[in-house]
CSV table of C-alpha atoms and ligand atoms in Angstrom, one decimal:
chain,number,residue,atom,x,y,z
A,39,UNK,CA,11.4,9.1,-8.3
A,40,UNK,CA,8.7,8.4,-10.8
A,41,UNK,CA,5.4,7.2,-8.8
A,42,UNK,CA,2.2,6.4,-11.4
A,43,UNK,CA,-1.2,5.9,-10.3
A,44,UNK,CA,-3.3,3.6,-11.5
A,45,UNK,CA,-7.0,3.1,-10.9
A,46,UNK,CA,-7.4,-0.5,-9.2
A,47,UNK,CA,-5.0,-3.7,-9.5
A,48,UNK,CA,-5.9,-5.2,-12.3
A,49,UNK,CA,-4.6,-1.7,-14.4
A,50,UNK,CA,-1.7,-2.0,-11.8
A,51,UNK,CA,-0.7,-5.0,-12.5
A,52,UNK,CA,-1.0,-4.8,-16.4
A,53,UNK,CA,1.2,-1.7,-16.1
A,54,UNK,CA,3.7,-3.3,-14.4
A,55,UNK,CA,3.6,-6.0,-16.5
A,56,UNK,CA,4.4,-3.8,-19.6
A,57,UNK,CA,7.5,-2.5,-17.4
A,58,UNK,CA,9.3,-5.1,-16.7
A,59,UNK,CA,8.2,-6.5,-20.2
A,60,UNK,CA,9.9,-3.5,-21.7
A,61,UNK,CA,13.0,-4.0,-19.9
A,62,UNK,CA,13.2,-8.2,-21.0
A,63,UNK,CA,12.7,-6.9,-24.5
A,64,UNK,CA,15.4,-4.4,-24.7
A,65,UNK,CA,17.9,-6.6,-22.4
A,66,UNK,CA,17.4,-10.2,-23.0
A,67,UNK,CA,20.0,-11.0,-20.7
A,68,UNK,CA,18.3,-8.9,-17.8
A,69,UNK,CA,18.9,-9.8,-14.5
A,70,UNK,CA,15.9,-9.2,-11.7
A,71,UNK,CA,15.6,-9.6,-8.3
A,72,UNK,CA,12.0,-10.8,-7.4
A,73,UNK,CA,9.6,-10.3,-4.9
A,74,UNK,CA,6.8,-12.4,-3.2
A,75,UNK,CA,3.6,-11.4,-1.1
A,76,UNK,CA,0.2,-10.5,-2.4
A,77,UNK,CA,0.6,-7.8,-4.6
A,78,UNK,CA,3.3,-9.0,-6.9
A,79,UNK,CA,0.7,-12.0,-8.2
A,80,UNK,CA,-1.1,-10.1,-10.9
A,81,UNK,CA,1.9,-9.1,-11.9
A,82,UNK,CA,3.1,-12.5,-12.5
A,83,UNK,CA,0.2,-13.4,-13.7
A,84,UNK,CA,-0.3,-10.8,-16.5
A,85,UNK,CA,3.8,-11.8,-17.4
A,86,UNK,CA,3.2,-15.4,-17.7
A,87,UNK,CA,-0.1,-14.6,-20.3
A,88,UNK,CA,2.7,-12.6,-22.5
A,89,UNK,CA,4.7,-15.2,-22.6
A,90,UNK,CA,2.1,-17.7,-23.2
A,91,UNK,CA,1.4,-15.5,-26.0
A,92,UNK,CA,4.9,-15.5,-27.6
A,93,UNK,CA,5.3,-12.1,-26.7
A,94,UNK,CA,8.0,-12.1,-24.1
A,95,UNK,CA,11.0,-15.1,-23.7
A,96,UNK,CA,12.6,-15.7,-20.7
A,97,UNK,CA,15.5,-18.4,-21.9
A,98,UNK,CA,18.1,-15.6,-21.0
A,99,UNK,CA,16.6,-14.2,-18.0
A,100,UNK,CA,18.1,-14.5,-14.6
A,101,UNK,CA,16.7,-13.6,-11.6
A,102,UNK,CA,17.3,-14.1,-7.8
A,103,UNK,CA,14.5,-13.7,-5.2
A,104,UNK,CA,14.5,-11.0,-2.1
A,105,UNK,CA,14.3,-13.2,0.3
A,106,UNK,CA,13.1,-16.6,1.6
A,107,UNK,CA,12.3,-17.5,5.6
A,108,UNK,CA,14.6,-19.7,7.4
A,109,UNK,CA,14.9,-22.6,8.1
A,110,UNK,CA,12.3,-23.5,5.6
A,111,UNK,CA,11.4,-26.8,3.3
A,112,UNK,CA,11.2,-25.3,-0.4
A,113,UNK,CA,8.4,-28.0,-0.1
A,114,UNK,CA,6.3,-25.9,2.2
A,115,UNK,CA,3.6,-24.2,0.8
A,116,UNK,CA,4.7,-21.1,2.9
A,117,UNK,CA,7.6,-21.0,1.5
A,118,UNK,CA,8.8,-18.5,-1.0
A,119,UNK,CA,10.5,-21.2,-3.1
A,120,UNK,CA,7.1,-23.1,-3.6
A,121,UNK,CA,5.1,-19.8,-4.1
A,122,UNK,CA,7.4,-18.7,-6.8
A,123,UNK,CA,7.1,-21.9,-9.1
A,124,UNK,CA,3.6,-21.6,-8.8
A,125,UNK,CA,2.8,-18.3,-9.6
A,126,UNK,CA,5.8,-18.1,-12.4
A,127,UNK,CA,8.8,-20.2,-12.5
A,128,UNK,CA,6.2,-23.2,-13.9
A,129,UNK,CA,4.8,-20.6,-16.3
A,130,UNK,CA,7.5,-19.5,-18.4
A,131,UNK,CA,10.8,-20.3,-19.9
A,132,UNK,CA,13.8,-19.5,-17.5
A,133,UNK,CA,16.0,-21.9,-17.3
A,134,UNK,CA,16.7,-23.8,-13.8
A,135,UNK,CA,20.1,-22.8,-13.6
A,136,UNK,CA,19.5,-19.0,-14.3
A,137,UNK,CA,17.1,-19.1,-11.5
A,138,UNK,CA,18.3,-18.3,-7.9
A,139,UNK,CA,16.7,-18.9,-4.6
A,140,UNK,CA,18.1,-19.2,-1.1
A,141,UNK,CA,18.7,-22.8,0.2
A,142,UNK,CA,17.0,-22.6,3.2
A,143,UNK,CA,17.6,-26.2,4.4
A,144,UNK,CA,21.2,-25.6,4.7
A,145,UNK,CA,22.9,-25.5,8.1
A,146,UNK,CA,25.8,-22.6,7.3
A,147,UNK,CA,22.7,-19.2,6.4
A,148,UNK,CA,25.2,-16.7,7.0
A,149,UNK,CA,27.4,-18.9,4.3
A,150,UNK,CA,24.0,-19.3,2.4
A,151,UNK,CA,23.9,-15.4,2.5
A,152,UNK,CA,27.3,-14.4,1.9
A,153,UNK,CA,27.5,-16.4,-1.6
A,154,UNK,CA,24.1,-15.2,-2.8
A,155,UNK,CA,25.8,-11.7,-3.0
A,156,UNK,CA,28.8,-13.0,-4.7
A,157,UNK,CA,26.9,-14.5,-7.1
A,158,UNK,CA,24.8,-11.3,-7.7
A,159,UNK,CA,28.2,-9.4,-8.1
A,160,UNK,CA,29.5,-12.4,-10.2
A,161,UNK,CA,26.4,-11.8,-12.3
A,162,UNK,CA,26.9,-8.0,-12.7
A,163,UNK,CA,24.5,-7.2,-9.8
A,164,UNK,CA,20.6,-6.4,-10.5
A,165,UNK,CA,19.4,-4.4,-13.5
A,166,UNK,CA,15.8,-4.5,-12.3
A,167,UNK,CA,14.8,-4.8,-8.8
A,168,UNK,CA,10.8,-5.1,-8.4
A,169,UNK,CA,9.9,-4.4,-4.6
A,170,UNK,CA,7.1,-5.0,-2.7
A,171,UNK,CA,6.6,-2.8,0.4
A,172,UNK,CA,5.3,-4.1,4.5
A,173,UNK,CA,3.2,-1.9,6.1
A,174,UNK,CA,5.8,-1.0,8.7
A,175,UNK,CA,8.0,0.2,5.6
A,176,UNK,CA,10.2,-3.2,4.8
A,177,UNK,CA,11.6,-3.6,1.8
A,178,UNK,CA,12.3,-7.5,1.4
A,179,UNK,CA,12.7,-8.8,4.6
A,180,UNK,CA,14.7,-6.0,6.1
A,181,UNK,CA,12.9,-4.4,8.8
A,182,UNK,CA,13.0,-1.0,10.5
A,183,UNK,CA,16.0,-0.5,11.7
A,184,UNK,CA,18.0,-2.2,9.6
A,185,UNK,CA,21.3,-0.7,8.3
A,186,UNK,CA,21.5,1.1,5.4
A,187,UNK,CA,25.2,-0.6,4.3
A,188,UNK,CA,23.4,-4.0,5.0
A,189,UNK,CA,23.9,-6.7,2.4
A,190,UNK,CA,22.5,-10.1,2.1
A,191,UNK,CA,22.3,-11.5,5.5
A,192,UNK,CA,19.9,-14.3,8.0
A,193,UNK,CA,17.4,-11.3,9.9
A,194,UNK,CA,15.7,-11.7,12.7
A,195,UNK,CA,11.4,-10.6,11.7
A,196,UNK,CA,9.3,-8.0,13.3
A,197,UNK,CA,6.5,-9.5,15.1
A,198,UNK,CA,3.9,-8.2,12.5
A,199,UNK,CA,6.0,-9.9,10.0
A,200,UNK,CA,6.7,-13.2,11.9
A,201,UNK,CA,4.0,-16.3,10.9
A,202,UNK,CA,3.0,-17.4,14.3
A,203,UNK,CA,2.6,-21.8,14.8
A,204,UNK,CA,2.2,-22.7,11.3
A,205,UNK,CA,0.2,-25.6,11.7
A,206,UNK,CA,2.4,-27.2,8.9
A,207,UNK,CA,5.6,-26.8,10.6
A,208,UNK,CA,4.6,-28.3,13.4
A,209,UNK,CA,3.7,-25.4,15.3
A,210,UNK,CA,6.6,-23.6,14.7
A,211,UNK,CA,6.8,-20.0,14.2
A,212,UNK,CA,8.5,-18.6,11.3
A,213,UNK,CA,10.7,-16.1,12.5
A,214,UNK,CA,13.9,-15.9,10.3
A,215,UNK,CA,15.0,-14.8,7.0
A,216,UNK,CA,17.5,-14.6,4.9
A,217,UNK,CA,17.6,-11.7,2.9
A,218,UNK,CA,18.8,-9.3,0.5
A,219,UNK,CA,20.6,-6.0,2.1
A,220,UNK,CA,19.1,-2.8,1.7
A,221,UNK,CA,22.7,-1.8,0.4
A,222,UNK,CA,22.2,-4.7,-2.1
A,223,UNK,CA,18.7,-3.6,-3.1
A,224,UNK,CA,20.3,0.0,-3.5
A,225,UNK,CA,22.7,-1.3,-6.4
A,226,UNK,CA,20.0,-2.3,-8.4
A,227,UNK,CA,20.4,-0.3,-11.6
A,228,UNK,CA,17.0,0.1,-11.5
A,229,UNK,CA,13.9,-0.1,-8.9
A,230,UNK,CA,10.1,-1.2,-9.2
A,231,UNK,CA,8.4,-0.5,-6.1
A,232,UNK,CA,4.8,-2.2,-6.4
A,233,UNK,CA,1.8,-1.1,-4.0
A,234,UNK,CA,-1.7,-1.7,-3.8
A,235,UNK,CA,-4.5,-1.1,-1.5
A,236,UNK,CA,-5.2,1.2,1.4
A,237,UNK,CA,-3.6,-0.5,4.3
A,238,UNK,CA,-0.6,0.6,2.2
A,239,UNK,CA,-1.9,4.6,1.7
A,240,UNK,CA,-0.1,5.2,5.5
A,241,UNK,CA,3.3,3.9,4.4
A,242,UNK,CA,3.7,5.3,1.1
A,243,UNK,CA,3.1,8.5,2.8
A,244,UNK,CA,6.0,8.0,5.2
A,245,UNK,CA,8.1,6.2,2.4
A,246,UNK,CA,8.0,8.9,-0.4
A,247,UNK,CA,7.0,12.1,1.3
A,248,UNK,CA,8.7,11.6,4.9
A,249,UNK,CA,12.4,12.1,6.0
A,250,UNK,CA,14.5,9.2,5.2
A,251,UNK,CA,15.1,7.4,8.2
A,252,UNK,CA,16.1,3.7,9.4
A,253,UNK,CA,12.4,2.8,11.0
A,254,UNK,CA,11.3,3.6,7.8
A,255,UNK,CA,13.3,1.4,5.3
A,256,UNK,CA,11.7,2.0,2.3
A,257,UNK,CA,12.4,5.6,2.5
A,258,UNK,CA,15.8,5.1,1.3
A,259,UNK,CA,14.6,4.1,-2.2
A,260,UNK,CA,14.3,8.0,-2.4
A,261,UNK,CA,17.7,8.0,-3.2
A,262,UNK,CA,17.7,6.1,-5.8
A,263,UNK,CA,18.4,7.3,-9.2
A,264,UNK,CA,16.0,5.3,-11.1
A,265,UNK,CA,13.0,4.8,-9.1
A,266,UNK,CA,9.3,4.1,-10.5
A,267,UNK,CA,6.3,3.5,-8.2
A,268,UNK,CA,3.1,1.9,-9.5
A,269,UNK,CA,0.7,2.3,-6.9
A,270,UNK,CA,-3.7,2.3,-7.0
A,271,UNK,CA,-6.0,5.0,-6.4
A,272,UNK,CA,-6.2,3.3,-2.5
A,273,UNK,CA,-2.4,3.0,-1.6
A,274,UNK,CA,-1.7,6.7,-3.3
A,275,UNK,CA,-4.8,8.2,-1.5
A,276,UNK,CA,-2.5,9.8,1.5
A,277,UNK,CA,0.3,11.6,-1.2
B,396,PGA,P1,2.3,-8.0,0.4
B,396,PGA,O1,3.8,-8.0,1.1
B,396,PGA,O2,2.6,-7.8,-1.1
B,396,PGA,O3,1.8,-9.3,0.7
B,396,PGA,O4,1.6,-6.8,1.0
B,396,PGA,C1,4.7,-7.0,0.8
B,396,PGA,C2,5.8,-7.1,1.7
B,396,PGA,O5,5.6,-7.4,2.9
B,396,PGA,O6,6.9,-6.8,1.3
C-alpha cells in the first residue's frame, strides 16, 4: 500500500489526475472502473482540461462505472448515469460503445448484474480501479458487511447511504444499487483509493491502520498488491 498526502484538493486532485494520466499514456487500451460522489469531480475535471489540451486521448479507453442506484431513470439528475456525462463522458473522447453503465430501468437487475461481470471478464477485467470511500468504510456501493467473495450484484443501502423522498422521484427513497463486488473490485490489477476531507480522517484510520474486517469494507484493499492512496492533509490527519 502506497498512501500520498497531499495538502488540500485542488493538489489532490491534480495528482490524481497525473495517475491515471500516466496509466492512459502507457496503456491506451486501459480499462477503468469509475467512481462517482464528491471527491472524484476535481479529478474529472483536472482529466477533461488534459484532454482539452491534447495531452491525453481517450478513443481507446474503456471504462465501466462502480455502481448506479436502482431502479433509477439515467435521466435523473441523481443518477450516476447523468452525473457521469456531465462531469466527464461529454468532455472527452471515449467512445459510446467503450463506455459501460448499469441499465437501471431494466426489470431482470440480478440479470443486469450478472452480465456486467461477464463483460468485465470478456474485457480482460479492470487494469485501474479508482475508489472513492463512505464514511462507514464502503467501497462502491457495498456496505459493511458485505462478503468479501461478492461480485457484481442489486444491494440493499445502509441508511446513511439511502437518499430519503427524492422530491424528483416522486417521493421515493432510493434505496437499491447495483453494484460492483468487492471480489470484483479486488481483481482490479490496480487500485486508486481517493479521499478528501476530515469527515473521512475516522475511516481511513479504520481502513488502512485497523484489522481487516467485513464492517469495514475498505479494509480489504489492504490486501491488495497494487494499492495507492491520495488522500489531504484533513482525511490523513488520524494515520
Ligand atoms: P463522496 O462519496 O466522494 O461523495 O464522499 C464516496 C463514497 O460514498 O463512496
Amino acid at each position: 500500500m502506497r498512501i500520498v498526502i497531499e495538502d488540500d484538493y485542488q493538489n489532490l486532485s491534480k495528482k490524481a489526475a497525473v495517475f491515471v494520466a500516466q496509466r492512459v499514456i502507457c496503456n491506451s487500451k486501459v480499462t477503468l472502473a469509475l467512481p462517482t460522489g464528491e471527491t472524484p469531480k476535481g479529478l474529472y475535471r483536472q482529466l477533461n482540461r488534459l484532454h482539452e489540451e491534447s495531452v491525453l486521448d481517450f478513443s481507446e479507453v474503456s471504462t465501466f462505472n462502480l455502481d448506479e442506484y436502482y431502479p433509477i431513470s439515467p435521466k435523473s439528475s441523481l443518477s450516476f448515469h447523468k452525473y457521469m456525462y456531465k462531469r466527464f463522458f461529454n468532455h472527452v473522447n471515449i467512445p459510446q460503445n467503450q463506455i459501460h453503465i448499469f441499465d437501471s430501468e431494466i426489470n431482470k437487475p440480478e440479470k443486469e448484474c450478472k452480465e456486467y461481470e461477464e463483460l468485465i471478464l470478456k474485457q480482460g477485467g479492470i487494469d485501474l480501479a479508482i475508489l472513492g470511500i463512505g464514511q462507514n468504510g464502503h467501497i462502491a456501493y457495498n456496505e459493511p458487511g458485505s462478503n468479501w467473495e461478492s461480485k457484481t450484484r442489486l444491494v440493499e443501502l445502509s441508511q446513511n447511504s439511502v437518499i430519503d423522498d427524492a422530491l424528483e422521484l416522486s417521493n421515493r427513497s432510493l434505496d437499491k444499487a447495483m453494484t460492483m463486488g468487492i471480489k470484483t473490485i479486488m481483481q482490479s490489477r490496480e487500485i486508486l483509493l481517493l479521499a478528501s476531507g476530515e469527515e473521512k480522517a475516522k475511516i481511513m484510520e479504520k481502513a488502512t491502520r485497523g484489522p481487516i474486517k467485513k464492517n469495514v469494507p475498505a479494509s480489504i484493499l489492504q490486501l491488495h498488491p497494487s494499492l495507492t492512496i491520495y488522500l489531504d492533509n484533513k482525511a490523513a490527519q488520524k494515520l
